[in-house]
mmCIF file of C-alpha atoms in Angstrom:
data_model
loop_
_atom_site.group_PDB
_atom_site.id
_atom_site.type_symbol
_atom_site.label_atom_id
_atom_site.label_comp_id
_atom_site.label_asym_id
_atom_site.label_seq_id
_atom_site.Cartn_x
_atom_site.Cartn_y
_atom_site.Cartn_z
ATOM 1 C CA MET A 6 65.663 -30.907 16.843
ATOM 2 C CA PRO A 7 64.734 -27.743 18.506
ATOM 3 C CA LEU A 8 65.598 -24.033 16.774
ATOM 4 C CA ARG A 9 68.369 -22.446 18.489
ATOM 5 C CA PRO A 10 67.742 -18.452 18.508
ATOM 6 C CA TYR A 11 70.839 -16.117 18.586
ATOM 7 C CA LEU A 12 70.966 -12.393 19.436
ATOM 8 C CA SER A 13 73.007 -10.078 17.568
ATOM 9 C CA ILE A 14 73.542 -6.465 18.915
ATOM 10 C CA ILE A 15 75.474 -3.869 16.913
ATOM 11 C CA TYR A 16 76.603 -1.073 19.231
ATOM 12 C CA ASN A 17 76.696 1.934 16.997
ATOM 13 C CA THR A 18 78.755 4.252 19.604
ATOM 14 C CA SER A 19 81.837 2.688 17.834
ATOM 15 C CA ASN A 20 80.166 0.547 15.407
ATOM 16 C CA LEU A 21 81.045 -2.534 17.060
ATOM 17 C CA ASP A 22 79.544 -6.107 16.888
ATOM 18 C CA ILE A 23 79.227 -6.993 20.914
ATOM 19 C CA SER A 24 76.829 -9.999 20.027
ATOM 20 C CA GLY A 25 79.751 -12.569 21.100
ATOM 21 C CA PHE A 26 80.802 -10.771 23.989
ATOM 22 C CA ILE A 27 77.243 -9.813 25.497
ATOM 23 C CA ARG A 28 75.402 -13.186 24.676
ATOM 24 C CA SER A 29 76.582 -15.107 27.642
ATOM 25 C CA PHE A 30 75.728 -11.844 30.052
ATOM 26 C CA VAL A 31 72.004 -11.247 28.808
ATOM 27 C CA LEU A 32 69.428 -12.541 31.122
ATOM 28 C CA ASP A 33 66.680 -11.791 28.662
ATOM 29 C CA ILE A 34 65.542 -9.141 25.992
ATOM 30 C CA SER A 35 62.070 -8.179 25.000
ATOM 31 C CA ILE A 36 60.944 -6.083 21.912
ATOM 32 C CA THR A 37 57.600 -4.512 22.153
ATOM 33 C CA GLN A 38 55.564 -3.071 19.560
ATOM 34 C CA ARG A 39 51.919 -1.764 19.467
ATOM 35 C CA LEU A 40 49.923 0.090 16.902
ATOM 36 C CA THR A 41 48.834 2.783 19.418
ATOM 37 C CA ASP A 42 52.547 3.395 20.452
ATOM 38 C CA ALA A 43 54.612 5.838 18.229
ATOM 39 C CA ALA A 44 57.729 3.883 19.136
ATOM 40 C CA THR A 45 58.846 0.248 19.572
ATOM 41 C CA SER A 46 60.517 -0.242 22.799
ATOM 42 C CA VAL A 47 63.505 -2.670 23.987
ATOM 43 C CA ALA A 48 64.149 -3.897 27.272
ATOM 44 C CA LEU A 49 67.566 -5.785 27.748
ATOM 45 C CA LYS A 50 68.752 -7.163 31.275
ATOM 46 C CA ILE A 51 72.236 -7.925 31.597
ATOM 47 C CA ARG A 52 74.241 -9.668 34.311
ATOM 48 C CA ASP A 53 77.401 -7.617 35.052
ATOM 49 C CA ASP A 54 78.848 -9.300 38.209
ATOM 50 C CA GLU A 55 82.352 -8.796 36.825
ATOM 51 C CA MET A 56 81.535 -5.103 35.952
ATOM 52 C CA LYS A 57 82.633 -5.612 32.369
ATOM 53 C CA PHE A 58 79.972 -3.701 30.858
ATOM 54 C CA GLN A 59 79.979 -0.933 33.573
ATOM 55 C CA ASN A 60 83.676 -0.143 33.180
ATOM 56 C CA ASP A 61 83.821 -0.240 29.240
ATOM 57 C CA PRO A 62 84.358 3.293 28.042
ATOM 58 C CA MET A 63 82.248 2.435 24.992
ATOM 59 C CA PHE A 64 79.116 2.752 26.822
ATOM 60 C CA ASN A 65 78.031 6.260 27.441
ATOM 61 C CA GLY A 66 74.492 5.474 28.466
ATOM 62 C CA ILE A 67 71.527 7.921 27.484
ATOM 63 C CA GLY A 68 71.402 8.545 23.725
ATOM 64 C CA ASP A 69 73.888 5.809 22.697
ATOM 65 C CA SER A 70 72.154 3.519 19.773
ATOM 66 C CA PHE A 71 72.612 0.000 18.730
ATOM 67 C CA ASP A 72 70.963 -2.401 16.437
ATOM 68 C CA VAL A 73 69.201 -5.781 17.589
ATOM 69 C CA GLU A 74 68.367 -8.884 15.367
ATOM 70 C CA LEU A 75 66.880 -11.949 16.583
ATOM 71 C CA PHE A 76 67.121 -14.946 14.267
ATOM 72 C CA TYR A 77 67.658 -18.741 13.956
ATOM 73 C CA GLU A 78 71.022 -19.615 12.111
ATOM 74 C CA ASN A 79 70.773 -21.360 9.020
ATOM 75 C CA HIS A 80 66.858 -21.789 9.060
ATOM 76 C CA THR A 81 64.919 -21.586 5.930
ATOM 77 C CA PRO A 82 62.630 -19.519 5.770
ATOM 78 C CA ASP A 83 64.558 -17.056 7.343
ATOM 79 C CA ARG A 84 62.241 -15.815 10.515
ATOM 80 C CA ARG A 85 64.936 -12.977 11.181
ATOM 81 C CA LEU A 86 63.568 -10.330 13.374
ATOM 82 C CA SER A 87 65.178 -6.902 12.336
ATOM 83 C CA PRO A 88 63.336 -4.129 14.365
ATOM 84 C CA GLY A 89 65.952 -1.342 13.447
ATOM 85 C CA ARG A 90 67.979 1.056 15.412
ATOM 86 C CA PHE A 91 67.391 1.792 18.828
ATOM 87 C CA TYR A 92 68.398 4.575 21.019
ATOM 88 C CA LEU A 93 68.729 4.187 24.984
ATOM 89 C CA ASP A 94 66.444 6.399 26.922
ATOM 90 C CA ARG A 95 66.508 4.679 30.335
ATOM 91 C CA VAL A 96 69.617 3.133 32.168
ATOM 92 C CA GLU A 97 69.170 1.210 35.603
ATOM 93 C CA LEU A 98 71.720 -0.674 37.843
ATOM 94 C CA SER A 99 70.572 -2.968 40.545
ATOM 95 C CA SER A 100 73.166 -4.629 43.047
ATOM 96 C CA PRO A 101 73.529 -7.003 44.337
ATOM 97 C CA PRO A 102 73.999 -9.019 42.079
ATOM 98 C CA ASP A 103 74.878 -6.416 39.640
ATOM 99 C CA VAL A 104 72.176 -6.463 36.960
ATOM 100 C CA ILE A 105 71.961 -3.671 34.137
ATOM 101 C CA ASN A 106 68.654 -2.765 32.758
ATOM 102 C CA LEU A 107 68.570 -0.930 29.514
ATOM 103 C CA GLN A 108 65.336 0.225 27.914
ATOM 104 C CA ALA A 109 65.513 2.067 24.654
ATOM 105 C CA ILE A 110 63.232 3.239 21.653
ATOM 106 C CA ASN A 111 63.601 3.291 17.879
ATOM 107 C CA ARG A 112 63.002 6.959 17.676
ATOM 108 C CA PRO A 113 65.957 9.551 18.254
ATOM 109 C CA LEU A 114 65.888 11.616 21.113
ATOM 110 C CA ASN A 115 65.383 14.777 19.142
ATOM 111 C CA LEU A 116 64.562 18.035 20.936
ATOM 112 C CA ALA A 117 63.215 19.710 17.823
ATOM 113 C CA LEU A 118 60.365 16.860 17.599
ATOM 114 C CA ARG A 119 59.316 17.980 21.027
ATOM 115 C CA THR A 120 59.463 21.384 21.020
ATOM 116 C CA LYS A 121 55.976 23.183 21.227
ATOM 117 C CA LYS A 122 54.717 25.501 18.532
ATOM 118 C CA THR A 123 51.519 27.177 16.832
ATOM 119 C CA ARG A 124 50.974 27.247 13.464
ATOM 120 C CA THR A 125 48.272 26.665 10.745
ATOM 121 C CA PHE A 126 48.677 24.122 7.734
ATOM 122 C CA SER A 127 46.303 25.499 4.777
ATOM 123 C CA ASN A 128 45.329 24.063 1.519
ATOM 124 C CA LEU A 129 47.287 20.920 2.210
ATOM 125 C CA SER A 130 46.110 16.999 2.124
ATOM 126 C CA LEU A 131 47.094 14.786 4.966
ATOM 127 C CA THR A 132 50.039 13.491 3.089
ATOM 128 C CA GLY A 133 51.155 16.991 2.628
ATOM 129 C CA ILE A 134 50.736 17.730 6.285
ATOM 130 C CA VAL A 135 52.882 14.562 7.348
ATOM 131 C CA SER A 136 55.366 15.176 4.747
ATOM 132 C CA ALA A 137 56.087 18.755 5.675
ATOM 133 C CA ILE A 138 56.814 17.844 9.294
ATOM 134 C CA ALA A 139 58.890 15.048 8.134
ATOM 135 C CA THR A 140 60.937 17.169 5.942
ATOM 136 C CA GLU A 141 61.469 19.495 8.651
ATOM 137 C CA HIS A 142 63.357 17.025 10.685
ATOM 138 C CA GLY A 143 65.179 15.274 8.070
ATOM 139 C CA LEU A 144 62.724 12.077 8.054
ATOM 140 C CA SER A 145 61.021 10.313 5.271
ATOM 141 C CA ILE A 146 57.554 8.841 5.493
ATOM 142 C CA SER A 147 55.751 5.413 4.897
ATOM 143 C CA GLY A 148 52.262 4.103 4.742
ATOM 144 C CA ILE A 149 49.362 4.848 2.617
ATOM 145 C CA ARG A 150 47.025 7.837 3.938
ATOM 146 C CA GLU A 151 43.284 8.556 3.317
ATOM 147 C CA ASN A 152 42.933 11.095 0.592
ATOM 148 C CA ILE A 153 41.482 14.329 2.621
ATOM 149 C CA THR A 154 42.534 18.012 2.418
ATOM 150 C CA PHE A 155 42.588 20.444 4.930
ATOM 151 C CA THR A 156 41.559 24.167 4.142
ATOM 152 C CA ASN A 157 43.083 25.379 7.547
ATOM 153 C CA TRP A 158 44.376 22.912 10.372
ATOM 154 C CA GLU A 159 45.931 24.208 13.374
ATOM 155 C CA GLN A 160 48.593 22.784 15.265
ATOM 156 C CA LYS A 161 48.159 24.995 18.738
ATOM 157 C CA ASP A 162 50.908 24.822 21.531
ATOM 158 C CA LYS A 163 51.844 21.252 20.524
ATOM 159 C CA SER A 164 55.051 19.522 19.441
ATOM 160 C CA ASP A 165 55.410 17.843 16.178
ATOM 161 C CA LEU A 166 55.398 14.620 18.097
ATOM 162 C CA GLU A 167 51.884 15.516 19.898
ATOM 163 C CA PHE A 168 50.376 17.143 16.660
ATOM 164 C CA LEU A 169 51.107 13.583 14.863
ATOM 165 C CA MET A 170 49.588 11.386 17.333
ATOM 166 C CA ASP A 171 46.566 13.753 17.636
ATOM 167 C CA LEU A 172 46.383 13.965 13.783
ATOM 168 C CA ALA A 173 46.289 10.091 13.710
ATOM 169 C CA LYS A 174 44.162 9.737 16.641
ATOM 170 C CA ASP A 175 41.542 12.292 15.109
ATOM 171 C CA PHE A 176 41.588 10.952 11.685
ATOM 172 C CA ASP A 177 41.764 7.124 12.484
ATOM 173 C CA HIS A 178 45.216 6.673 11.159
ATOM 174 C CA VAL A 179 48.256 4.856 12.592
ATOM 175 C CA PHE A 180 51.220 6.952 13.636
ATOM 176 C CA ARG A 181 54.559 5.317 14.462
ATOM 177 C CA PHE A 182 58.483 5.194 13.707
ATOM 178 C CA ASP A 183 58.927 1.893 11.318
ATOM 179 C CA ASP A 184 61.944 -0.376 11.567
ATOM 180 C CA GLN A 185 63.741 2.099 9.026
ATOM 181 C CA GLY A 186 63.263 5.286 11.303
ATOM 182 C CA ARG A 187 60.686 6.597 8.775
ATOM 183 C CA ILE A 188 57.467 8.086 10.149
ATOM 184 C CA TYR A 189 54.650 5.478 9.320
ATOM 185 C CA PHE A 190 51.209 7.152 8.949
ATOM 186 C CA GLN A 191 48.877 4.709 7.765
ATOM 187 C CA SER A 192 44.971 4.470 7.298
ATOM 188 C CA TRP A 193 43.561 2.195 9.806
ATOM 189 C CA GLU A 194 40.678 1.264 7.566
ATOM 190 C CA LEU A 195 42.932 0.223 4.796
ATOM 191 C CA LEU A 196 44.751 -2.203 7.487
ATOM 192 C CA ASP A 197 41.149 -3.497 8.623
ATOM 193 C CA ASN A 198 40.411 -4.175 4.952
ATOM 194 C CA ALA A 199 43.784 -6.034 3.905
ATOM 195 C CA THR A 200 43.448 -9.661 3.317
ATOM 196 C CA ASN A 201 45.071 -12.017 6.080
ATOM 197 C CA THR A 202 48.582 -12.649 6.117
ATOM 198 C CA TRP A 203 48.538 -15.689 8.621
ATOM 199 C CA ASP A 204 46.187 -18.829 9.609
ATOM 200 C CA PHE A 205 46.880 -20.159 13.050
ATOM 201 C CA ASP A 206 45.145 -22.963 14.700
ATOM 202 C CA LYS A 207 45.709 -24.817 18.007
ATOM 203 C CA ASP A 208 48.744 -26.726 17.043
ATOM 204 C CA ASP A 209 50.340 -23.295 16.302
ATOM 205 C CA ILE A 210 49.837 -21.942 19.819
ATOM 206 C CA LEU A 211 52.339 -22.501 22.465
ATOM 207 C CA GLN A 212 50.794 -23.809 26.065
ATOM 208 C CA SER A 213 52.778 -21.104 27.894
ATOM 209 C CA PRO A 214 51.655 -18.291 28.187
ATOM 210 C CA SER A 215 48.311 -19.534 27.939
ATOM 211 C CA LEU A 216 45.728 -18.512 25.085
ATOM 212 C CA ARG A 217 43.320 -16.068 26.229
ATOM 213 C CA PHE A 218 39.990 -14.614 24.595
ATOM 214 C CA THR A 219 38.279 -11.522 26.169
ATOM 215 C CA GLN A 220 34.941 -10.056 25.035
ATOM 216 C CA SER A 221 33.607 -7.037 26.859
ATOM 217 C CA ASN A 222 30.716 -4.402 26.228
ATOM 218 C CA ASN A 223 31.824 -2.175 29.195
ATOM 219 C CA GLY A 224 32.722 1.252 27.693
ATOM 220 C CA THR A 225 31.264 0.674 24.154
ATOM 221 C CA TYR A 226 28.522 2.466 22.240
ATOM 222 C CA GLN A 227 26.261 1.932 19.699
ATOM 223 C CA SER A 228 26.344 5.211 17.475
ATOM 224 C CA PHE A 229 29.201 7.575 16.821
ATOM 225 C CA GLN A 230 28.737 11.071 15.430
ATOM 226 C CA ALA A 231 31.373 13.527 14.336
ATOM 227 C CA GLU A 232 30.028 16.941 13.287
ATOM 228 C CA TYR A 233 31.331 19.119 10.284
ATOM 229 C CA GLY A 234 30.693 22.164 8.578
ATOM 230 C CA THR A 235 28.997 25.368 10.089
ATOM 231 C CA ASN A 236 25.357 23.880 9.893
ATOM 232 C CA GLY A 237 25.875 21.092 12.816
ATOM 233 C CA GLU A 238 25.748 18.266 10.152
ATOM 234 C CA THR A 239 27.117 14.932 11.281
ATOM 235 C CA ALA A 240 28.899 11.776 9.845
ATOM 236 C CA ILE A 241 27.500 9.098 11.904
ATOM 237 C CA LEU A 242 28.869 5.268 12.236
ATOM 238 C CA LEU A 243 26.639 2.382 13.658
ATOM 239 C CA ASP A 244 28.124 -0.827 15.254
ATOM 240 C CA ASP A 245 25.310 -3.350 15.726
ATOM 241 C CA PHE A 246 27.795 -6.014 17.190
ATOM 242 C CA VAL A 247 27.586 -4.605 20.777
ATOM 243 C CA PHE A 248 24.809 -4.507 23.126
ATOM 244 C CA SER A 249 24.957 -1.067 24.053
ATOM 245 C CA THR A 250 22.486 1.328 22.829
ATOM 246 C CA ASP A 251 24.532 4.716 23.777
ATOM 247 C CA THR A 252 25.466 7.141 21.279
ATOM 248 C CA LEU A 253 28.937 8.969 21.426
ATOM 249 C CA LYS A 254 29.300 12.510 20.005
ATOM 250 C CA GLY A 255 32.801 13.767 19.407
ATOM 251 C CA SER A 256 33.927 17.269 20.084
ATOM 252 C CA ILE A 257 35.747 18.027 17.049
ATOM 253 C CA VAL A 258 34.197 20.191 14.246
ATOM 254 C CA TYR A 259 35.587 18.728 10.933
ATOM 255 C CA GLU A 260 35.770 20.672 7.939
ATOM 256 C CA ASP A 261 34.011 18.395 5.547
ATOM 257 C CA PHE A 262 32.194 15.039 5.287
ATOM 258 C CA GLU A 263 35.187 13.153 4.307
ATOM 259 C CA GLN A 264 37.211 14.392 7.427
ATOM 260 C CA ALA A 265 34.053 13.614 9.680
ATOM 261 C CA ARG A 266 33.699 10.121 8.252
ATOM 262 C CA LEU A 267 36.937 9.420 9.500
ATOM 263 C CA GLY A 268 36.488 11.234 12.747
ATOM 264 C CA ALA A 269 33.252 8.855 13.363
ATOM 265 C CA ARG A 270 35.563 5.757 12.842
ATOM 266 C CA ALA A 271 38.331 7.449 14.923
ATOM 267 C CA LEU A 272 35.762 7.681 17.999
ATOM 268 C CA TRP A 273 34.593 3.680 17.165
ATOM 269 C CA ARG A 274 38.349 2.868 17.266
ATOM 270 C CA ARG A 275 38.962 4.247 20.888
ATOM 271 C CA SER A 276 35.636 2.934 22.177
ATOM 272 C CA ASN A 277 34.733 -0.353 20.720
ATOM 273 C CA SER A 278 37.532 -1.798 18.502
ATOM 274 C CA LEU A 279 39.041 -3.757 21.503
ATOM 275 C CA SER A 280 35.802 -5.020 22.770
ATOM 276 C CA ARG A 281 36.840 -8.377 21.606
ATOM 277 C CA LEU A 282 40.539 -9.492 22.154
ATOM 278 C CA VAL A 283 42.658 -12.579 21.658
ATOM 279 C CA GLU A 284 46.174 -13.020 23.383
ATOM 280 C CA PHE A 285 48.696 -15.980 22.479
ATOM 281 C CA ALA A 286 52.266 -17.020 21.685
ATOM 282 C CA ILE A 287 53.990 -18.798 19.136
ATOM 283 C CA GLU A 288 57.653 -19.990 18.455
ATOM 284 C CA GLY A 289 59.641 -17.058 17.663
ATOM 285 C CA ASP A 290 59.126 -15.577 14.161
ATOM 286 C CA GLY A 291 60.278 -12.182 12.904
ATOM 287 C CA ARG A 292 57.910 -12.574 9.884
ATOM 288 C CA VAL A 293 54.648 -11.844 12.067
ATOM 289 C CA LYS A 294 54.370 -7.965 11.867
ATOM 290 C CA LEU A 295 52.518 -5.600 13.599
ATOM 291 C CA GLY A 296 48.745 -4.765 11.814
ATOM 292 C CA ASN A 297 48.903 -8.110 10.031
ATOM 293 C CA ASN A 298 45.447 -9.705 9.617
ATOM 294 C CA PHE A 299 45.383 -13.283 10.444
ATOM 295 C CA SER A 300 42.699 -15.899 10.887
ATOM 296 C CA LEU A 301 42.337 -18.182 14.002
ATOM 297 C CA THR A 302 40.774 -21.659 14.022
ATOM 298 C CA GLY A 303 39.955 -24.475 16.539
ATOM 299 C CA TYR A 304 38.017 -22.364 19.217
ATOM 300 C CA GLY A 305 34.512 -22.536 17.990
ATOM 301 C CA VAL A 306 32.713 -19.323 18.416
ATOM 302 C CA PHE A 307 35.848 -17.545 19.292
ATOM 303 C CA ASP A 308 37.235 -18.383 15.429
ATOM 304 C CA GLY A 309 37.508 -15.617 13.120
ATOM 305 C CA ASN A 310 39.320 -12.928 11.649
ATOM 306 C CA TYR A 311 41.817 -10.919 13.883
ATOM 307 C CA GLN A 312 44.553 -8.039 13.468
ATOM 308 C CA ILE A 313 47.575 -7.528 15.416
ATOM 309 C CA GLN A 314 47.488 -4.833 17.916
ATOM 310 C CA GLU A 315 50.503 -5.773 19.859
ATOM 311 C CA LEU A 316 53.651 -7.821 19.332
ATOM 312 C CA ARG A 317 56.222 -8.945 22.015
ATOM 313 C CA ASN A 318 59.198 -10.714 21.194
ATOM 314 C CA SER A 319 61.231 -12.023 23.798
ATOM 315 C CA LEU A 320 64.552 -14.067 24.333
ATOM 316 C CA SER A 321 65.587 -15.901 27.631
ATOM 317 C CA ASN A 322 66.409 -19.277 28.912
ATOM 318 C CA ASN A 323 63.047 -20.423 27.611
ATOM 319 C CA GLY A 324 64.125 -19.379 23.939
ATOM 320 C CA TRP A 325 62.339 -17.056 21.343
ATOM 321 C CA VAL A 326 58.802 -16.463 21.802
ATOM 322 C CA THR A 327 56.263 -14.322 19.809
ATOM 323 C CA GLU A 328 53.574 -13.031 21.847
ATOM 324 C CA ILE A 329 50.465 -11.648 19.839
ATOM 325 C CA LYS A 330 47.242 -9.536 20.880
ATOM 326 C CA GLY A 331 44.865 -9.150 18.237
ATOM 327 C CA ARG A 332 41.255 -7.663 17.909
ATOM 328 C CA LYS A 333 38.792 -9.257 16.097
ATOM 329 C CA LEU A 334 37.655 -7.671 12.778
ATOM 330 C CA TYR A 335 34.036 -7.059 12.103
ATOM 331 C CA GLU A 336 32.178 -4.642 9.881
ATOM 332 C CA GLU A 337 30.431 -1.183 11.323
ATOM 333 C CA SER A 338 27.859 0.217 9.306
ATOM 334 C CA PRO A 339 28.221 3.968 8.339
ATOM 335 C CA SER A 340 24.744 5.869 7.763
#
């Protein structure tokens, strides 16, 4: 018997479970997560011909928060997806027919996070910098960071949100808000080296949307150089799995070799890491997580180990579907 998915929504403005009320009006819901996006997003489309939602005094609009879950009732193992609390940041009404589109993110609409400032972090580790910013905003942190330290690193006319995004980008880390509202700051290299969590083959893949592999050499480089110190020394990373013979040199001058090593990997990450991609869908499963590594078999030369870069869980008349975008994992060569 086909599994029957359920949607749960707790509207926090009044701490009210509106699941039973809203289920019959929801046209579709999608929850999208990307390793390169700081926030998880939710898009909810509601049919409101009778104006029940529009006229409900509980609904205030921008800034309202709600918790979402997708699950199969009484199913073992529990595949429940609990992505956390979301905050409305966009509301649309189209008519006729009356349809409300709600878009929300799992990051509070915090003005302090977006306020630009200039300051210098001195004699702190990467973890120390992230922790200091989190503490300022009453947040905690998760993830495992590389053990690097900074003599002086400047936050120049950037909001804390922008600064954390740049810090992650320049030092090959993932920055996002996790499902508990914490700042997740994680070494990308440690994710790459983690063991596989899943093994998928053709029997696991849904026919719609169709599976697709993509391999591209466009915009790739063979050599990546990051400068450090005052004497023009460089950390170099080589990628012999691409056809390009070009070299990319970063514009940042790092303080020491360990910083520059991560800087070279960060250059590779932005240019080459997505040169081999796979996209496919499976039956809805909340246990499949962003950043998980997995093996894929049954496709010949496209078989191999991949890492989940993007997840989209959607619920509609077609049921609950988990769409996966993964990049192929392979070893680069530091020199």
